[in-house]
């Protein structure tokens, strides 16, 4: 299944790297810990990092959108562009010109609204916590009524979405292939270090499996 | 030295984590490989990942801003918000509510213009390549006149800038401290894998030191 290509999601250049495959879009969104949400305030752009979580075709956002943007979303919807980028490697060409990165990036456009249904909000918050570490929502205290009320979650339906992917080795010009420079890809990935227990952690509470097993 | 706090860089909430220290801003910008640049197209937000490089108080951008945005920048400046986020760790609290991430994020606002001075453009492109891998611009072929002409580099003067930082353990509520859940921080970092030589690399060209020594 693919998302429809729309006037804002068909790129004006390098078309070959853009797609609309639903499974690829979902995989990129799910792998990324942080997204960057852009919105317009007084006619000018603002981009802020946010935590996000996806359930089916709904993308939930939670973060410091700031009071102004949230008020706007409460008043009928916030026009947003949510972008997620995973960097997979450095593309080192023989020519400076052809340097690039291997990456997967999703751009989701639309109107975000505040989640008001209490059950959907609870599900979204569980997904957001599990988006930080899978299994974590079951390994922590669920939000109470006061905390639920104090939390604003936005939802963006995934409708106007595209994914852009670059993979593979550098694309040097034919006349550069004999230059004496190394060319190739340096793969990058994230790793987790040793868990650091909080200074007020009670004695005898071991690092749980969902933390021990975490891979970024 | 600090950047001035302005009406758009003083946050409306959680003030304690926001700063304007120039050295901190520069360190975050320099450590990040990718930024997210937001601009307004037909009144609506667009956020795209870009490569960036900083020289003194000028931030250079290079990426697929797309023809529309670039045309606008050529015509007198593009109102942008450039945001860079480094994730340092997962903050796992006893309560779902207090889950967070440790991060450093810079937001730079202003008007980006196209770099037209050939010397500044060449310096910016070297910095952009060295931003991918330090030392790489000396380890690859410099752009020729045709490539320089085919490349558009934008510059955003760093004037309206802020940096937001979260560090340290989770901040659980006092009444949650005795809950039987593990709490602490799981540090995250990026690592480079084994360099993958391009399939057309000539025999006898070893992985150079600047690639071998690279640390994300």
PDB file of N, CA and C in Angstrom, chain A residues 33 129-136 190-199 201 206-216, chain B residues 86-93 98-103 166-170 182-190:
ATOM      1  N   UNK A  33      13.676   8.144  17.113  1.00  0.00           N
ATOM      2  CA  UNK A  33      13.296   8.530  18.472  1.00  0.00           C
ATOM      3  C   UNK A  33      12.691   9.929  18.486  1.00  0.00           C
ATOM      4  N   UNK A 129       5.749   6.370  25.416  1.00  0.00           N
ATOM      5  CA  UNK A 129       6.729   5.838  26.374  1.00  0.00           C
ATOM      6  C   UNK A 129       7.403   4.604  25.790  1.00  0.00           C
ATOM      7  N   UNK A 130       6.624   3.753  25.128  1.00  0.00           N
ATOM      8  CA  UNK A 130       7.223   2.574  24.485  1.00  0.00           C
ATOM      9  C   UNK A 130       8.076   2.978  23.285  1.00  0.00           C
ATOM     10  N   UNK A 131       7.822   4.176  22.755  1.00  0.00           N
ATOM     11  CA  UNK A 131       8.667   4.677  21.686  1.00  0.00           C
ATOM     12  C   UNK A 131      10.047   5.068  22.195  1.00  0.00           C
ATOM     13  N   UNK A 132      10.145   5.448  23.454  1.00  0.00           N
ATOM     14  CA  UNK A 132      11.450   5.728  24.060  1.00  0.00           C
ATOM     15  C   UNK A 132      12.190   4.411  24.280  1.00  0.00           C
ATOM     16  N   UNK A 133      11.567   3.479  24.984  1.00  0.00           N
ATOM     17  CA  UNK A 133      12.117   2.129  25.164  1.00  0.00           C
ATOM     18  C   UNK A 133      10.962   1.138  25.065  1.00  0.00           C
ATOM     19  N   UNK A 134      10.993   0.240  24.095  1.00  0.00           N
ATOM     20  CA  UNK A 134       9.908  -0.757  23.989  1.00  0.00           C
ATOM     21  C   UNK A 134       9.754  -1.534  25.294  1.00  0.00           C
ATOM     22  N   UNK A 135       8.528  -1.669  25.744  1.00  0.00           N
ATOM     23  CA  UNK A 135       8.253  -2.391  26.987  1.00  0.00           C
ATOM     24  C   UNK A 135       8.258  -1.503  28.212  1.00  0.00           C
ATOM     25  N   UNK A 136       8.621  -0.231  28.023  1.00  0.00           N
ATOM     26  CA  UNK A 136       8.785   0.637  29.180  1.00  0.00           C
ATOM     27  C   UNK A 136       7.450   1.040  29.809  1.00  0.00           C
ATOM     28  N   UNK A 190      23.514   4.011  16.015  1.00  0.00           N
ATOM     29  CA  UNK A 190      23.465   4.416  17.411  1.00  0.00           C
ATOM     30  C   UNK A 190      23.652   3.219  18.314  1.00  0.00           C
ATOM     31  N   UNK A 191      24.290   3.433  19.456  1.00  0.00           N
ATOM     32  CA  UNK A 191      24.424   2.363  20.442  1.00  0.00           C
ATOM     33  C   UNK A 191      24.069   2.918  21.817  1.00  0.00           C
ATOM     34  N   UNK A 192      23.646   2.033  22.669  1.00  0.00           N
ATOM     35  CA  UNK A 192      23.355   2.412  24.050  1.00  0.00           C
ATOM     36  C   UNK A 192      24.546   2.077  24.914  1.00  0.00           C
ATOM     37  N   UNK A 193      24.838   2.949  25.869  1.00  0.00           N
ATOM     38  CA  UNK A 193      25.892   2.680  26.832  1.00  0.00           C
ATOM     39  C   UNK A 193      25.353   1.913  28.027  1.00  0.00           C
ATOM     40  N   UNK A 194      26.130   1.894  29.083  1.00  0.00           N
ATOM     41  CA  UNK A 194      25.716   1.219  30.314  1.00  0.00           C
ATOM     42  C   UNK A 194      24.606   2.019  30.994  1.00  0.00           C
ATOM     43  N   UNK A 195      23.528   1.366  31.403  1.00  0.00           N
ATOM     44  CA  UNK A 195      22.466   2.083  32.122  1.00  0.00           C
ATOM     45  C   UNK A 195      23.019   2.745  33.387  1.00  0.00           C
ATOM     46  N   UNK A 196      22.591   3.996  33.628  1.00  0.00           N
ATOM     47  CA  UNK A 196      23.049   4.758  34.800  1.00  0.00           C
ATOM     48  C   UNK A 196      21.896   4.878  35.785  1.00  0.00           C
ATOM     49  N   UNK A 197      21.908   4.094  36.859  1.00  0.00           N
ATOM     50  CA  UNK A 197      20.795   4.164  37.822  1.00  0.00           C
ATOM     51  C   UNK A 197      20.681   5.561  38.417  1.00  0.00           C
ATOM     52  N   UNK A 198      19.457   6.020  38.646  1.00  0.00           N
ATOM     53  CA  UNK A 198      19.247   7.307  39.284  1.00  0.00           C
ATOM     54  C   UNK A 198      19.846   7.305  40.677  1.00  0.00           C
ATOM     55  N   UNK A 199      20.307   8.490  41.159  1.00  0.00           N
ATOM     56  CA  UNK A 199      20.952   8.540  42.482  1.00  0.00           C
ATOM     57  C   UNK A 199      19.998   8.177  43.612  1.00  0.00           C
ATOM     58  N   UNK A 201      17.686   5.757  43.365  1.00  0.00           N
ATOM     59  CA  UNK A 201      17.102   4.431  43.137  1.00  0.00           C
ATOM     60  C   UNK A 201      17.310   3.564  44.374  1.00  0.00           C
ATOM     61  N   UNK A 206      17.139  -4.165  40.054  1.00  0.00           N
ATOM     62  CA  UNK A 206      18.088  -4.434  38.972  1.00  0.00           C
ATOM     63  C   UNK A 206      17.636  -3.756  37.679  1.00  0.00           C
ATOM     64  N   UNK A 207      18.574  -3.595  36.777  1.00  0.00           N
ATOM     65  CA  UNK A 207      18.230  -3.077  35.455  1.00  0.00           C
ATOM     66  C   UNK A 207      17.302  -4.080  34.778  1.00  0.00           C
ATOM     67  N   UNK A 208      16.102  -3.646  34.377  1.00  0.00           N
ATOM     68  CA  UNK A 208      15.155  -4.614  33.790  1.00  0.00           C
ATOM     69  C   UNK A 208      15.560  -5.018  32.382  1.00  0.00           C
ATOM     70  N   UNK A 209      14.980  -6.130  31.950  1.00  0.00           N
ATOM     71  CA  UNK A 209      15.323  -6.693  30.650  1.00  0.00           C
ATOM     72  C   UNK A 209      15.019  -5.716  29.511  1.00  0.00           C
ATOM     73  N   UNK A 210      13.901  -4.953  29.608  1.00  0.00           N
ATOM     74  CA  UNK A 210      13.560  -4.063  28.492  1.00  0.00           C
ATOM     75  C   UNK A 210      14.585  -2.936  28.356  1.00  0.00           C
ATOM     76  N   UNK A 211      15.292  -2.617  29.444  1.00  0.00           N
ATOM     77  CA  UNK A 211      16.366  -1.615  29.352  1.00  0.00           C
ATOM     78  C   UNK A 211      17.653  -2.283  28.883  1.00  0.00           C
ATOM     79  N   UNK A 212      17.943  -3.434  29.458  1.00  0.00           N
ATOM     80  CA  UNK A 212      19.158  -4.173  29.108  1.00  0.00           C
ATOM     81  C   UNK A 212      19.173  -4.532  27.613  1.00  0.00           C
ATOM     82  N   UNK A 213      17.982  -4.867  27.087  1.00  0.00           N
ATOM     83  CA  UNK A 213      17.894  -5.363  25.705  1.00  0.00           C
ATOM     84  C   UNK A 213      17.773  -4.231  24.688  1.00  0.00           C
ATOM     85  N   UNK A 214      17.677  -3.004  25.157  1.00  0.00           N
ATOM     86  CA  UNK A 214      17.396  -1.895  24.229  1.00  0.00           C
ATOM     87  C   UNK A 214      18.500  -1.712  23.196  1.00  0.00           C
ATOM     88  N   UNK A 215      18.098  -1.581  21.934  1.00  0.00           N
ATOM     89  CA  UNK A 215      19.019  -1.213  20.849  1.00  0.00           C
ATOM     90  C   UNK A 215      18.434   0.013  20.154  1.00  0.00           C
ATOM     91  N   UNK A 216      19.206   1.067  19.988  1.00  0.00           N
ATOM     92  CA  UNK A 216      18.664   2.273  19.348  1.00  0.00           C
ATOM     93  C   UNK A 216      18.241   2.009  17.896  1.00  0.00           C
TER      94      UNK A 216
ATOM     95  N   UNK B  86      20.719  16.904  19.268  1.00  0.00           N
ATOM     96  CA  UNK B  86      21.566  15.770  19.618  1.00  0.00           C
ATOM     97  C   UNK B  86      20.914  15.038  20.789  1.00  0.00           C
ATOM     98  N   UNK B  87      20.688  13.737  20.622  1.00  0.00           N
ATOM     99  CA  UNK B  87      20.080  12.950  21.703  1.00  0.00           C
ATOM    100  C   UNK B  87      21.197  12.266  22.474  1.00  0.00           C
ATOM    101  N   UNK B  88      21.271  12.538  23.769  1.00  0.00           N
ATOM    102  CA  UNK B  88      22.355  12.008  24.591  1.00  0.00           C
ATOM    103  C   UNK B  88      21.935  10.809  25.437  1.00  0.00           C
ATOM    104  N   UNK B  89      20.640  10.666  25.686  1.00  0.00           N
ATOM    105  CA  UNK B  89      20.234   9.538  26.514  1.00  0.00           C
ATOM    106  C   UNK B  89      18.737   9.496  26.722  1.00  0.00           C
ATOM    107  N   UNK B  90      18.282   8.329  27.158  1.00  0.00           N
ATOM    108  CA  UNK B  90      16.873   8.125  27.463  1.00  0.00           C
ATOM    109  C   UNK B  90      16.691   8.273  28.964  1.00  0.00           C
ATOM    110  N   UNK B  91      15.736   9.081  29.360  1.00  0.00           N
ATOM    111  CA  UNK B  91      15.488   9.341  30.772  1.00  0.00           C
ATOM    112  C   UNK B  91      14.286   8.505  31.192  1.00  0.00           C
ATOM    113  N   UNK B  92      14.558   7.455  31.949  1.00  0.00           N
ATOM    114  CA  UNK B  92      13.530   6.479  32.301  1.00  0.00           C
ATOM    115  C   UNK B  92      13.125   6.687  33.745  1.00  0.00           C
ATOM    116  N   UNK B  93      11.949   7.273  33.919  1.00  0.00           N
ATOM    117  CA  UNK B  93      11.458   7.589  35.255  1.00  0.00           C
ATOM    118  C   UNK B  93      10.587   6.454  35.773  1.00  0.00           C
ATOM    119  N   UNK B  98       6.995  11.232  33.722  1.00  0.00           N
ATOM    120  CA  UNK B  98       8.287  11.914  33.825  1.00  0.00           C
ATOM    121  C   UNK B  98       9.347  11.337  32.882  1.00  0.00           C
ATOM    122  N   UNK B  99       8.940  10.469  31.965  1.00  0.00           N
ATOM    123  CA  UNK B  99       9.896  10.007  30.955  1.00  0.00           C
ATOM    124  C   UNK B  99      10.333  11.170  30.080  1.00  0.00           C
ATOM    125  N   UNK B 100      11.571  11.149  29.665  1.00  0.00           N
ATOM    126  CA  UNK B 100      12.088  12.256  28.868  1.00  0.00           C
ATOM    127  C   UNK B 100      13.316  11.771  28.109  1.00  0.00           C
ATOM    128  N   UNK B 101      13.978  12.680  27.444  1.00  0.00           N
ATOM    129  CA  UNK B 101      15.283  12.367  26.875  1.00  0.00           C
ATOM    130  C   UNK B 101      16.268  13.450  27.291  1.00  0.00           C
ATOM    131  N   UNK B 102      17.515  13.046  27.431  1.00  0.00           N
ATOM    132  CA  UNK B 102      18.585  14.031  27.577  1.00  0.00           C
ATOM    133  C   UNK B 102      19.029  14.438  26.174  1.00  0.00           C
ATOM    134  N   UNK B 103      19.075  15.720  25.959  1.00  0.00           N
ATOM    135  CA  UNK B 103      19.356  16.194  24.607  1.00  0.00           C
ATOM    136  C   UNK B 103      19.958  17.586  24.667  1.00  0.00           C
ATOM    137  N   UNK B 166      18.833  19.289  28.214  1.00  0.00           N
ATOM    138  CA  UNK B 166      18.394  18.511  29.372  1.00  0.00           C
ATOM    139  C   UNK B 166      19.478  17.524  29.703  1.00  0.00           C
ATOM    140  N   UNK B 167      19.878  17.487  30.969  1.00  0.00           N
ATOM    141  CA  UNK B 167      20.879  16.528  31.428  1.00  0.00           C
ATOM    142  C   UNK B 167      20.384  15.913  32.728  1.00  0.00           C
ATOM    143  N   UNK B 168      21.047  14.868  33.136  1.00  0.00           N
ATOM    144  CA  UNK B 168      20.817  14.339  34.472  1.00  0.00           C
ATOM    145  C   UNK B 168      19.734  13.292  34.561  1.00  0.00           C
ATOM    146  N   UNK B 169      19.534  12.800  35.785  1.00  0.00           N
ATOM    147  CA  UNK B 169      18.622  11.672  36.017  1.00  0.00           C
ATOM    148  C   UNK B 169      17.154  12.102  35.917  1.00  0.00           C
ATOM    149  N   UNK B 170      16.257  11.138  35.973  1.00  0.00           N
ATOM    150  CA  UNK B 170      14.820  11.481  35.946  1.00  0.00           C
ATOM    151  C   UNK B 170      14.422  12.273  37.189  1.00  0.00           C
ATOM    152  N   UNK B 182      12.692   0.368  38.051  1.00  0.00           N
ATOM    153  CA  UNK B 182      14.032   0.885  37.820  1.00  0.00           C
ATOM    154  C   UNK B 182      13.931   2.286  37.233  1.00  0.00           C
ATOM    155  N   UNK B 183      14.797   3.189  37.663  1.00  0.00           N
ATOM    156  CA  UNK B 183      14.817   4.558  37.134  1.00  0.00           C
ATOM    157  C   UNK B 183      16.260   4.965  36.909  1.00  0.00           C
ATOM    158  N   UNK B 184      16.484   5.631  35.815  1.00  0.00           N
ATOM    159  CA  UNK B 184      17.832   6.085  35.513  1.00  0.00           C
ATOM    160  C   UNK B 184      17.913   6.576  34.078  1.00  0.00           C
ATOM    161  N   UNK B 185      19.135   6.649  33.606  1.00  0.00           N
ATOM    162  CA  UNK B 185      19.384   7.148  32.255  1.00  0.00           C
ATOM    163  C   UNK B 185      20.083   6.062  31.446  1.00  0.00           C
ATOM    164  N   UNK B 186      19.638   5.879  30.218  1.00  0.00           N
ATOM    165  CA  UNK B 186      20.340   4.998  29.293  1.00  0.00           C
ATOM    166  C   UNK B 186      21.050   5.890  28.272  1.00  0.00           C
ATOM    167  N   UNK B 187      22.384   6.003  28.379  1.00  0.00           N
ATOM    168  CA  UNK B 187      23.098   6.901  27.462  1.00  0.00           C
ATOM    169  C   UNK B 187      23.099   6.352  26.031  1.00  0.00           C
ATOM    170  N   UNK B 188      23.020   7.252  25.086  1.00  0.00           N
ATOM    171  CA  UNK B 188      23.068   6.875  23.670  1.00  0.00           C
ATOM    172  C   UNK B 188      24.217   7.620  22.997  1.00  0.00           C
ATOM    173  N   UNK B 189      24.808   6.972  22.029  1.00  0.00           N
ATOM    174  CA  UNK B 189      25.810   7.664  21.227  1.00  0.00           C
ATOM    175  C   UNK B 189      25.875   7.011  19.859  1.00  0.00           C
ATOM    176  N   UNK B 190      26.486   7.721  18.915  1.00  0.00           N
ATOM    177  CA  UNK B 190      26.648   7.179  17.585  1.00  0.00           C
ATOM    178  C   UNK B 190      28.018   6.555  17.431  1.00  0.00           C
TER     179      UNK B 190
END
